[in-house]
Amino acid sequence: MSVLVVGSTALDSIKTPKQENPRLLGGSASHAAVAASFFAPVKLVGIVGNDFPRRYVRLYQKHKIDLDGLQIAEGKTFHWAGEYEVNMNNRRTLVTELGVFETFLPALPPSYQNTPFVLLANIAPSLQHHVLDQMRKPRFVVADTMDLWLNIALPDLLRLLTRVDALVLNDSEARQLTKQDNVIRAMRAIHRMGPRYVIVKKGEHGSILSGPGGMFLCPAYPLPNLVDPTGAGDSFVGGLVGYLASARGDLEGNLRRGMVYGTVVASFCCEGFGLTCTTRVTRPRIEQRVAELKKMVKF
Amino acid sequence: MSVLVVGSTALDSIKTPKQENPRLLGGSASHAAVAASFFAPVKLVGIVGNDFPRRYVRLYQKHKIDLDGLQIAEGKTFHWAGEYEVNMNNRRTLVTELGVFETFLPALPPSYQNTPFVLLANIAPSLQHHVLDQMRKPRFVVADTMDLWLNIALPDLLRLLTRVDALVLNDSEARQLTKQDNVIRAMRAIHRMGPRYVIVKKGEHGSILSGPGGMFLCPAYPLPNLVDPTGAGDSFVGGLVGYLASARGDLEGNLRRGMVYGTVVASFCCEGFGLTCTTRVTRPRIEQRVAELKKMVKF
């Protein structure tokens, strides 16, 4: 089955202590769509300007991503520039130029409206709502978010939580949303806000699923060489939903395995700038890391 | 088989945002010995003053801990007082009164010198050396340490690393010891300093084993109610070595399971002040949490 991915489509200029890379393909939808494409057909919803490099369109196409929902508008593509500190844990935004993103209103082509799996990647909650409004009974809806929306669009986000099957967010955001210091209690509080499934991302410390069948503690793939973590969270959720769309049988078992697949795609994402490593990965290499992780948690 | 545990035996006064508890039984050896006692006979090496409450001796005895190596000296028992911040992640030392600990020189009774498993719990590396000097060919030696010894006794600690089978330390200490920001690289660097097995503790994020058979990613037991984390690391390593001493067969498989058992004992430790929860636990309750963890990592 196929996956609809909506989110930001951007050009990222990323600086780390070791290197600087201007105008890479980035944005939550780009990372999530490429990650999902290893497992299922993907339909992308987004907007770019007429400065959007042709090679990035070809890159989407290489991953067989349906671009009927990608608007190309007069103006500049959303541009983000950021810099990572020495330990790679903290990053600082240097530039945010919204460009054509400022007027983005996702209009779904009719061919998108029956897509069974929907990933509302990180984007303003009002736009996530707008996409959901156009869908006909999706089978499973996953929403990702970030601290920005907790700060400036909380009412929209809270309303969204009653409309999604799963919410994905990181640990500090879970604490901020619920005013609970303890992550386990924070997850319980988020269930009370709506989603049946809550997934908390903890970066190098893995992720946690909470659902009707209990908790799943998903390890991160141990990486000795972290090049650029930009998009890792988007890759995680993209791989997760892509896997879900490809799998049959028990939902919670699939969610667990989907988190592991998402973790592995995210590990490749971190090993190169932007999407450079992710786009070179093959399914057998993904399966190999999944098998390694399986060995690494066995006791 | 039995376990020798050497470390500090102290009275801890612990303040958290919710409660204050003076003069609890504490110290690395107390926590580790009680934790190990669920799995194997324990021989304790330590020192207390003649102010040491009789009820704490009875508590050791309840856990069938051999006290032939516990010196009772004229003077005051080591007293530590600390305070946890609201999020329970940072703690501040308020008082350190060494008392009789200042002149501690661990002398092993002859009945201790053939103990097959040795846990050098957190204590000055020179004292850890002194214990090893008195042992006759132990089968497996595990050393725990802390940032204090990295700061004030690094040469002793580095020399110790060539004498132990496994080193246990937390992630920030691993980074400090190796000057490596990345924990995976830090663990590799520690192998080059001596120990065949390196175990990094990450608190609520679990722990990692690195050894000849690869890595093991050990989850932490998810706790919605953290009361007092003092001694959790000591309980972890105590449970680990206790389990090792009780298990037959493949060493690495036992190390993995030992870490899970240690994790579970540590989870009980965190649910009460000092040793109050740990000492009430039973083996069946430990097995239950181990089984729960097994379910929580399955994919």
Coordinates of C-alpha atoms in Angstrom, one line a residue:
Chain A
M1 CA 0.0 0.0 0.0
S2 CA 1.1 3.6 -0.5
V3 CA 2.0 6.5 1.8
L4 CA 1.2 10.1 1.4
V5 CA 3.9 12.4 2.9
V6 CA 3.3 16.1 3.5
G7 CA 5.9 18.4 5.0
S8 CA 8.5 20.9 4.1
T9 CA 10.6 20.7 0.9
A10 CA 13.6 22.8 1.4
L11 CA 17.2 23.7 0.5
D12 CA 19.4 23.2 3.6
S13 CA 22.8 24.8 4.1
I14 CA 24.5 22.9 6.8
K15 CA 27.7 23.6 8.7
T16 CA 29.3 21.2 11.0
P17 CA 32.7 21.6 12.8
K18 CA 34.3 19.6 10.0
Q19 CA 32.5 20.7 6.8
E20 CA 30.1 23.1 5.2
N21 CA 27.5 22.2 2.5
P22 CA 25.3 24.7 0.8
R23 CA 21.8 24.2 -0.6
L24 CA 21.4 20.4 -0.1
L25 CA 18.0 18.8 -0.7
G26 CA 16.3 18.9 2.7
G27 CA 13.0 19.5 4.5
S28 CA 11.0 17.1 6.6
A29 CA 9.0 15.8 3.6
S30 CA 12.1 15.1 1.5
H31 CA 13.8 13.1 4.2
A32 CA 10.6 11.2 5.1
A33 CA 9.6 10.5 1.5
V34 CA 13.0 9.1 0.5
A35 CA 13.1 7.0 3.7
A36 CA 9.6 5.7 3.1
S37 CA 10.4 4.9 -0.5
F38 CA 12.6 1.9 0.4
F39 CA 9.4 0.1 1.6
A40 CA 6.3 1.5 -0.2
P41 CA 5.2 3.8 -3.1
V42 CA 5.2 7.4 -1.9
K43 CA 3.1 10.4 -2.9
L44 CA 4.7 13.7 -2.0
V45 CA 2.9 16.9 -1.1
G46 CA 5.0 20.0 -0.9
I47 CA 6.0 23.2 -2.6
V48 CA 9.2 24.4 -4.2
G49 CA 10.2 27.6 -6.0
N50 CA 11.3 27.8 -9.6
D51 CA 14.9 27.9 -8.4
F52 CA 14.6 24.3 -7.3
P53 CA 17.4 22.4 -8.9
R54 CA 16.4 19.9 -11.6
R55 CA 18.8 17.3 -10.1
Y56 CA 16.7 17.2 -6.9
V57 CA 13.5 16.5 -8.9
R58 CA 15.5 13.6 -10.5
L59 CA 16.5 12.4 -7.1
Y60 CA 12.8 12.2 -6.0
Q61 CA 12.1 10.4 -9.3
K62 CA 14.9 7.9 -8.7
H63 CA 13.0 6.9 -5.6
K64 CA 9.8 6.6 -7.6
I65 CA 8.2 9.3 -5.5
D66 CA 4.9 10.5 -7.0
L67 CA 5.3 14.3 -7.6
D68 CA 1.8 15.1 -8.7
G69 CA 1.3 16.8 -5.3
L70 CA 4.5 18.9 -5.5
Q71 CA 3.7 22.4 -6.4
I72 CA 6.3 24.5 -8.3
A73 CA 5.6 28.1 -7.6
E74 CA 7.0 31.4 -8.8
G75 CA 9.7 32.5 -6.2
K76 CA 12.4 31.0 -4.1
T77 CA 12.4 27.5 -2.4
F78 CA 12.3 27.5 1.4
H79 CA 16.0 27.9 2.5
W80 CA 17.3 26.9 5.9
A81 CA 20.8 27.3 7.2
G82 CA 22.1 25.9 10.4
E83 CA 25.3 25.1 12.3
Y84 CA 26.1 22.2 14.6
E85 CA 28.3 22.6 17.6
V86 CA 31.4 20.4 18.2
N87 CA 29.5 17.7 20.0
M88 CA 26.9 17.6 17.3
N89 CA 24.1 17.7 19.9
N90 CA 23.2 21.4 19.7
R91 CA 22.4 23.2 16.5
R92 CA 21.8 26.8 15.8
T93 CA 19.6 28.2 13.0
L94 CA 21.5 30.8 11.0
V95 CA 18.9 31.6 8.3
T96 CA 15.3 30.8 7.7
E97 CA 14.0 32.1 4.3
L98 CA 10.4 30.8 3.8
G99 CA 10.2 31.8 0.2
V100 CA 7.2 30.1 -1.6
F101 CA 6.5 28.2 1.6
E102 CA 4.9 31.3 3.1
T103 CA 1.9 30.9 0.9
F104 CA 1.8 27.1 0.8
L105 CA -1.6 25.6 0.9
P106 CA -1.4 21.8 0.2
A107 CA -4.0 20.9 -2.4
L108 CA -4.2 17.1 -2.9
P109 CA -4.6 15.7 -6.4
P110 CA -7.6 13.4 -6.6
S111 CA -5.2 10.4 -7.0
Y112 CA -3.9 11.1 -3.5
Q113 CA -7.1 11.3 -1.6
N114 CA -7.5 7.5 -1.0
T115 CA -4.0 6.9 0.2
P116 CA -4.2 4.5 3.1
F117 CA -1.2 5.6 5.1
V118 CA -0.7 9.3 5.8
L119 CA 2.5 10.8 7.3
L120 CA 2.0 14.4 8.4
A121 CA 5.7 15.2 8.6
N122 CA 6.9 18.2 10.5
I123 CA 5.1 21.3 9.3
A124 CA 2.6 23.8 10.7
P125 CA -0.3 21.9 12.4
S126 CA -2.8 24.0 10.4
L127 CA -1.4 22.6 7.1
Q128 CA -1.5 19.1 8.6
H129 CA -5.2 19.6 9.3
H130 CA -5.7 20.9 5.8
V131 CA -4.3 17.7 4.3
L132 CA -6.4 15.5 6.6
D133 CA -9.5 17.5 5.6
Q134 CA -9.0 16.3 2.0
M135 CA -8.4 12.6 2.8
R136 CA -11.1 9.9 2.5
K137 CA -10.8 7.6 5.5
P138 CA -7.1 6.9 5.7
R139 CA -6.3 3.7 7.4
F140 CA -3.5 5.0 9.7
V141 CA -2.3 8.6 10.3
V142 CA 1.0 9.5 11.9
A143 CA 1.9 13.1 12.8
D144 CA 5.4 14.4 13.6
T145 CA 5.9 17.8 15.1
M146 CA 8.5 20.1 16.7
D147 CA 8.9 22.6 19.5
L148 CA 8.2 25.5 17.3
W149 CA 4.6 24.4 16.9
L150 CA 4.2 23.9 20.7
N151 CA 5.3 27.5 21.1
I152 CA 3.3 29.2 18.3
A153 CA 0.5 26.9 17.3
L154 CA -0.5 24.9 20.4
P155 CA -4.3 25.0 19.9
D156 CA -4.0 23.7 16.3
L157 CA -1.6 21.0 17.5
L158 CA -3.9 19.9 20.4
R159 CA -6.8 19.7 18.0
L160 CA -4.7 17.6 15.6
L161 CA -3.9 15.1 18.4
T162 CA -7.6 14.1 18.4
R163 CA -7.4 13.3 14.6
V164 CA -4.3 11.1 14.4
D165 CA -3.5 7.4 15.3
A166 CA 0.1 8.1 16.3
L167 CA 2.1 11.1 17.4
V168 CA 5.9 11.2 17.0
L169 CA 7.9 13.8 19.0
N170 CA 11.2 14.0 20.8
D171 CA 11.6 13.7 24.5
S172 CA 12.1 17.4 25.3
E173 CA 8.9 18.2 23.3
A174 CA 7.0 15.5 25.1
R175 CA 8.0 17.1 28.4
Q176 CA 7.1 20.6 27.2
L177 CA 3.7 19.5 25.8
T178 CA 2.7 17.8 29.0
K179 CA 4.7 19.7 31.7
Q180 CA 5.8 16.3 32.9
D181 CA 9.5 15.8 33.7
N182 CA 9.3 12.0 33.5
V183 CA 9.0 10.8 29.9
I184 CA 6.9 7.7 30.8
R185 CA 4.4 9.9 32.5
A186 CA 4.5 12.4 29.6
M187 CA 3.6 9.6 27.2
R188 CA 0.7 8.6 29.3
A189 CA -0.5 12.2 29.4
I190 CA -0.2 12.4 25.6
H191 CA -2.5 9.4 25.2
R192 CA -5.1 11.3 27.2
M193 CA -4.8 14.1 24.5
G194 CA -5.9 11.7 21.8
P195 CA -3.4 9.5 20.0
R196 CA -3.6 5.7 20.6
Y197 CA 0.1 5.4 19.8
V198 CA 2.8 7.8 21.1
I199 CA 6.4 7.5 19.9
V200 CA 9.1 9.5 21.7
K201 CA 12.4 10.0 19.9
K202 CA 15.6 10.2 22.0
G203 CA 18.2 10.6 19.3
E204 CA 21.3 8.4 20.0
H205 CA 19.3 6.8 22.9
G206 CA 16.7 5.3 20.6
S207 CA 12.9 5.7 20.8
I208 CA 10.0 4.5 22.8
L209 CA 6.5 3.4 21.7
S210 CA 3.6 3.4 24.0
G211 CA 0.3 1.8 22.8
P212 CA -2.5 -0.5 23.9
G213 CA -0.2 -3.5 23.7
G214 CA 2.4 -1.9 26.1
M215 CA 5.7 -0.3 25.5
F216 CA 8.4 -1.0 23.0
L217 CA 12.0 0.2 23.7
C218 CA 13.7 0.7 20.3
P219 CA 17.5 1.0 20.4
A220 CA 19.3 3.4 18.2
Y221 CA 21.9 1.9 15.8
P222 CA 25.3 2.7 17.3
L223 CA 27.2 5.1 15.1
P224 CA 30.9 5.7 15.6
N225 CA 30.9 8.4 12.9
L226 CA 28.2 11.0 13.0
V227 CA 28.5 13.4 10.0
D228 CA 25.2 15.3 10.0
P229 CA 22.1 14.5 12.0
T230 CA 19.8 16.9 10.0
G231 CA 16.7 14.9 8.9
A232 CA 17.4 11.9 11.1
G233 CA 14.0 12.3 12.9
D234 CA 12.2 12.7 9.5
S235 CA 14.0 9.7 8.1
F236 CA 13.0 7.7 11.2
V237 CA 9.3 8.5 10.8
G238 CA 9.4 8.1 7.1
G239 CA 11.0 4.6 7.3
L240 CA 8.4 3.7 10.0
V241 CA 5.4 4.7 8.0
G242 CA 6.8 3.2 4.8
Y243 CA 7.4 -0.1 6.5
L244 CA 3.9 0.0 8.0
A245 CA 2.4 0.5 4.5
S246 CA 4.3 -2.5 3.3
A247 CA 3.6 -4.9 6.1
R248 CA 0.7 -7.3 6.8
G249 CA -0.7 -8.6 10.0
D250 CA -0.6 -7.4 13.6
L251 CA -0.4 -3.6 13.7
E252 CA 1.7 -3.3 16.9
G253 CA 4.2 -5.9 15.7
N254 CA 4.5 -3.8 12.5
L255 CA 4.9 -0.6 14.5
R256 CA 7.8 -2.1 16.4
R257 CA 9.5 -3.4 13.3
G258 CA 8.7 -0.1 11.5
M259 CA 10.5 1.8 14.3
V260 CA 13.5 -0.4 13.9
Y261 CA 13.5 0.1 10.1
G262 CA 13.1 3.8 10.6
T263 CA 16.0 3.8 13.1
V264 CA 18.2 2.1 10.5
V265 CA 17.3 4.5 7.7
A266 CA 18.0 7.4 10.2
S267 CA 21.4 5.9 11.0
F268 CA 22.4 6.1 7.3
C269 CA 21.0 9.6 7.1
C270 CA 23.4 10.6 9.9
E271 CA 26.4 9.3 8.1
G272 CA 26.3 11.9 5.3
F273 CA 25.3 15.5 4.7
G274 CA 21.6 16.0 3.9
L275 CA 20.3 13.1 1.9
T276 CA 23.6 12.0 0.3
C277 CA 24.0 8.8 2.3
T278 CA 20.3 7.9 2.5
T279 CA 19.8 8.1 -1.3
R280 CA 22.7 5.7 -1.8
V281 CA 21.4 3.0 0.5
T282 CA 19.9 -0.3 -0.7
R283 CA 17.3 -2.5 0.9
P284 CA 19.9 -5.3 1.5
R285 CA 22.0 -2.8 3.5
I286 CA 19.0 -1.8 5.5
E287 CA 18.2 -5.4 6.2
Q288 CA 21.8 -6.0 7.3
R289 CA 21.6 -3.3 10.0
V290 CA 18.2 -4.5 11.1
A291 CA 19.7 -8.0 11.6
E292 CA 22.7 -6.4 13.5
L293 CA 20.3 -4.5 15.8
K294 CA 18.4 -7.7 16.4
K295 CA 21.6 -9.4 17.6
M296 CA 22.6 -6.4 19.7
V297 CA 19.4 -6.5 21.8
K298 CA 19.3 -10.2 22.3
F299 CA 19.6 -11.5 25.8
Chain B
M1 CA 30.0 -19.3 43.1
S2 CA 30.5 -16.3 45.3
V3 CA 31.3 -12.6 44.8
L4 CA 33.7 -10.4 46.7
V5 CA 32.5 -6.8 46.8
V6 CA 34.7 -4.0 48.0
G7 CA 33.7 -0.3 48.0
S8 CA 32.4 2.4 50.3
T9 CA 30.1 1.7 53.2
A10 CA 28.4 4.9 54.2
L11 CA 25.5 6.7 55.8
D12 CA 23.7 8.8 53.2
S13 CA 21.6 11.8 53.9
I14 CA 19.5 12.4 50.7
K15 CA 17.3 15.3 49.8
T16 CA 15.0 15.3 46.8
P17 CA 12.4 17.9 45.8
K18 CA 9.8 15.8 47.6
Q19 CA 11.5 14.4 50.7
E20 CA 14.5 14.3 53.0
N21 CA 16.0 11.2 54.6
P22 CA 19.0 11.4 57.0
R23 CA 21.5 8.7 57.6
L24 CA 20.3 5.9 55.3
L25 CA 22.5 2.9 54.7
G26 CA 24.5 3.8 51.6
G27 CA 27.8 3.6 49.8
S28 CA 28.8 1.7 46.7
A29 CA 29.6 -1.5 48.4
S30 CA 26.3 -1.6 50.3
H31 CA 24.2 -1.1 47.2
A32 CA 26.3 -3.5 45.1
A33 CA 26.4 -6.2 47.8
V34 CA 22.6 -6.2 48.4
A35 CA 22.0 -6.3 44.7
A36 CA 24.4 -9.2 44.2
S37 CA 22.9 -11.1 47.1
F38 CA 19.8 -11.9 45.1
F39 CA 21.9 -14.2 42.9
A40 CA 25.0 -15.4 44.7
P41 CA 26.7 -15.5 48.1
V42 CA 28.5 -12.2 48.8
K43 CA 31.6 -11.4 50.8
L44 CA 31.8 -7.7 51.8
V45 CA 35.0 -5.7 52.3
G46 CA 34.5 -2.3 53.9
I47 CA 34.9 -0.1 56.9
V48 CA 32.4 1.5 59.3
G49 CA 32.7 3.5 62.5
N50 CA 31.4 2.5 65.9
D51 CA 28.4 4.7 65.3
F52 CA 27.2 2.4 62.6
P53 CA 23.6 1.4 63.4
R54 CA 23.1 -2.2 64.5
R55 CA 20.0 -2.3 62.3
Y56 CA 22.2 -1.9 59.2
V57 CA 24.4 -4.8 60.2
R58 CA 21.2 -6.9 60.5
L59 CA 20.1 -5.7 57.1
Y60 CA 23.4 -7.0 55.6
Q61 CA 22.8 -10.2 57.5
K62 CA 19.3 -10.6 56.2
H63 CA 20.9 -10.7 52.8
K64 CA 23.3 -13.4 54.0
I65 CA 26.2 -11.1 53.3
D66 CA 29.5 -12.4 54.7
L67 CA 30.8 -9.6 57.0
D68 CA 34.2 -11.1 57.9
G69 CA 35.8 -8.4 55.8
L70 CA 33.8 -5.5 57.3
Q71 CA 36.1 -3.6 59.6
I72 CA 34.5 -1.7 62.5
A73 CA 36.9 1.1 63.5
E74 CA 37.0 3.6 66.3
G75 CA 35.4 6.8 64.9
K76 CA 32.6 7.9 62.6
T77 CA 31.2 6.1 59.6
F78 CA 31.7 7.8 56.2
H79 CA 28.8 10.3 55.8
W80 CA 27.6 11.7 52.5
A81 CA 24.8 14.2 52.1
G82 CA 23.4 15.2 48.7
E83 CA 20.5 17.0 47.1
Y84 CA 18.7 16.3 43.8
E85 CA 17.3 19.0 41.6
V86 CA 13.7 19.0 40.4
N87 CA 14.4 16.9 37.3
M88 CA 16.3 14.3 39.4
N89 CA 19.1 14.3 36.8
N90 CA 21.6 16.6 38.6
R91 CA 22.7 16.2 42.1
R92 CA 24.8 18.3 44.4
T93 CA 27.0 17.1 47.2
L94 CA 26.3 19.0 50.4
V95 CA 28.5 17.1 52.9
T96 CA 31.4 14.6 52.6
E97 CA 32.7 13.4 56.0
L98 CA 35.2 10.6 55.4
G99 CA 35.4 9.6 59.0
V100 CA 37.0 6.1 59.4
F101 CA 37.2 5.8 55.7
E102 CA 40.1 8.1 55.6
T103 CA 42.4 5.4 57.0
F104 CA 40.8 2.5 55.3
L105 CA 43.1 -0.2 54.1
P106 CA 41.1 -3.3 52.9
A107 CA 42.7 -6.4 54.5
L108 CA 41.1 -9.5 53.1
P109 CA 40.4 -12.4 55.5
P110 CA 41.9 -15.7 54.2
S111 CA 38.5 -17.0 53.5
Y112 CA 38.0 -14.2 50.9
Q113 CA 41.1 -14.7 48.9
N114 CA 39.9 -17.4 46.6
T115 CA 36.6 -15.8 45.7
P116 CA 36.1 -16.4 41.9
F117 CA 34.2 -13.2 41.1
V118 CA 35.5 -9.8 42.2
L119 CA 33.5 -6.5 42.1
L120 CA 35.7 -3.5 42.7
A121 CA 32.8 -1.1 43.3
N122 CA 33.4 2.6 43.2
I123 CA 36.2 3.5 45.6
A124 CA 39.8 4.9 45.2
P125 CA 41.7 3.0 42.5
S126 CA 44.6 2.5 44.9
L127 CA 42.2 0.5 47.2
Q128 CA 40.9 -1.4 44.3
H129 CA 44.5 -2.4 43.5
H130 CA 45.2 -3.3 47.1
V131 CA 42.3 -5.8 47.1
L132 CA 43.4 -7.3 43.8
D133 CA 46.9 -7.7 45.2
Q134 CA 45.5 -10.0 47.9
M135 CA 43.4 -12.2 45.5
R136 CA 44.5 -15.6 44.2
K137 CA 43.7 -15.8 40.5
P138 CA 40.1 -14.6 40.5
R139 CA 38.0 -15.8 37.5
F140 CA 36.5 -12.5 36.6
V141 CA 37.2 -9.0 37.9
V142 CA 34.8 -6.0 37.3
A143 CA 35.7 -2.5 38.3
D144 CA 33.4 0.5 38.6
T145 CA 34.7 4.0 38.9
M146 CA 33.6 7.6 38.9
D147 CA 34.7 11.1 37.6
L148 CA 36.4 11.9 40.9
W149 CA 39.1 9.3 40.3
L150 CA 39.5 10.4 36.7
N151 CA 40.3 13.8 38.2
I152 CA 42.5 13.0 41.1
A153 CA 43.8 9.4 40.6
L154 CA 44.1 8.9 36.9
P155 CA 47.5 7.1 36.9
D156 CA 46.2 4.5 39.4
L157 CA 43.0 4.1 37.4
L158 CA 44.9 3.6 34.1
R159 CA 47.1 0.9 35.8
L160 CA 43.9 -0.7 37.1
L161 CA 42.5 -1.0 33.6
T162 CA 45.3 -3.5 32.7
R163 CA 44.2 -5.7 35.6
V164 CA 40.5 -6.1 35.1
D165 CA 38.2 -8.0 32.8
A166 CA 35.5 -5.4 32.7
L167 CA 35.3 -1.7 33.3
V168 CA 31.9 -0.1 34.1
L169 CA 31.5 3.7 33.9
N170 CA 29.0 6.2 32.8
D171 CA 28.9 7.9 29.4
S172 CA 30.2 11.3 30.5
E173 CA 33.1 9.5 32.3
A174 CA 33.9 7.4 29.2
R175 CA 34.1 10.6 27.2
Q176 CA 36.3 12.3 29.8
L177 CA 38.6 9.3 30.1
T178 CA 39.2 9.0 26.3
K179 CA 38.6 12.6 25.2
Q180 CA 36.2 11.2 22.6
D181 CA 32.8 12.9 22.2
N182 CA 31.3 9.8 20.6
V183 CA 30.5 7.0 23.1
I184 CA 31.0 4.2 20.6
R185 CA 34.5 5.5 19.8
A186 CA 35.2 6.1 23.5
M187 CA 34.4 2.4 24.3
R188 CA 36.8 1.3 21.6
A189 CA 39.5 3.6 23.1
I190 CA 38.9 2.1 26.5
H191 CA 39.4 -1.5 25.1
R192 CA 42.9 -0.3 24.0
M193 CA 43.6 0.7 27.6
G194 CA 43.1 -2.9 28.8
P195 CA 39.6 -4.2 29.6
R196 CA 38.2 -6.9 27.3
Y197 CA 34.7 -5.8 28.3
V198 CA 33.5 -2.2 28.6
I199 CA 30.1 -1.3 29.9
V200 CA 28.8 2.2 29.7
K201 CA 25.9 3.3 31.9
K202 CA 23.5 5.9 30.5
G203 CA 21.0 6.1 33.4
E204 CA 17.4 6.2 32.1
H205 CA 18.7 5.5 28.6
G206 CA 20.1 2.0 29.5
S207 CA 23.6 0.7 29.1
I208 CA 25.9 -0.6 26.4
L209 CA 28.3 -3.6 26.5
S210 CA 31.2 -3.8 24.1
G211 CA 33.2 -7.1 24.0
P212 CA 34.8 -9.6 21.7
G213 CA 31.4 -10.8 20.7
G214 CA 30.1 -7.4 19.7
M215 CA 27.9 -4.9 21.3
F216 CA 24.8 -5.4 23.5
L217 CA 22.3 -2.6 23.9
C218 CA 20.6 -3.0 27.3
P219 CA 17.5 -1.0 27.8
A220 CA 16.6 0.7 31.2
Y221 CA 13.4 -0.4 32.9
P222 CA 10.9 2.4 32.2
L223 CA 10.0 4.0 35.5
P224 CA 7.1 6.4 35.9
N225 CA 8.0 7.2 39.5
L226 CA 11.6 7.9 40.3
V227 CA 12.1 8.5 44.0
D228 CA 15.9 8.5 44.6
P229 CA 18.5 7.3 42.0
T230 CA 21.3 7.2 44.6
G231 CA 23.0 3.8 44.3
A232 CA 21.3 2.8 41.0
G233 CA 24.7 2.4 39.3
D234 CA 26.1 0.4 42.2
S235 CA 23.0 -1.8 42.2
F236 CA 23.3 -2.3 38.4
V237 CA 26.9 -3.5 38.7
G238 CA 26.2 -5.6 41.8
G239 CA 23.2 -7.3 40.2
L240 CA 25.4 -7.9 37.1
V241 CA 28.3 -9.5 38.9
G242 CA 25.9 -11.5 41.3
Y243 CA 24.2 -12.9 38.2
L244 CA 27.5 -13.7 36.5
A245 CA 28.6 -15.7 39.6
S246 CA 25.3 -17.7 39.5
A247 CA 25.3 -18.5 35.8
R248 CA 26.9 -21.3 33.8
G249 CA 27.8 -21.4 30.2
D250 CA 28.7 -18.8 27.7
L251 CA 30.3 -15.7 29.3
E252 CA 29.0 -13.1 26.9
G253 CA 25.5 -14.4 27.1
N254 CA 25.7 -14.3 30.9
L255 CA 27.1 -10.7 30.7
R256 CA 24.1 -9.6 28.6
R257 CA 21.6 -11.3 31.0
G258 CA 23.6 -10.0 34.0
M259 CA 23.2 -6.4 32.7
V260 CA 19.5 -6.9 32.4
Y261 CA 19.3 -8.3 35.9
G262 CA 21.4 -5.4 37.2
T263 CA 19.1 -3.0 35.4
V264 CA 16.1 -4.5 37.1
V265 CA 17.6 -4.4 40.5
A266 CA 18.6 -0.7 39.8
S267 CA 15.0 0.1 38.8
F268 CA 13.8 -1.1 42.2
C269 CA 16.6 0.9 43.9
C270 CA 15.3 4.1 42.2
E271 CA 11.8 3.5 43.6
G272 CA 12.7 4.2 47.2
F273 CA 15.2 6.1 49.3
G274 CA 18.6 4.5 49.8
L275 CA 18.2 0.7 50.0
T276 CA 14.6 0.8 51.3
C277 CA 13.0 -0.6 48.1
T278 CA 15.9 -2.9 47.1
T279 CA 15.9 -4.7 50.4
R280 CA 12.2 -5.5 50.1
V281 CA 12.5 -7.1 46.6
T282 CA 12.2 -10.8 46.0
R283 CA 13.6 -12.9 43.2
P284 CA 10.2 -13.5 41.6
R285 CA 9.6 -9.8 41.3
I286 CA 13.0 -9.4 39.7
E287 CA 12.2 -12.2 37.2
Q288 CA 8.9 -10.5 36.4
R289 CA 10.6 -7.3 35.4
V290 CA 13.2 -9.2 33.4
A291 CA 10.3 -10.9 31.5
E292 CA 8.6 -7.5 31.0
L293 CA 11.9 -6.0 29.6
K294 CA 12.2 -9.0 27.3
K295 CA 8.8 -8.3 25.9
M296 CA 9.5 -4.6 25.6
V297 CA 12.5 -5.1 23.3
K298 CA 11.0 -7.8 21.1
F299 CA 10.6 -6.9 17.4

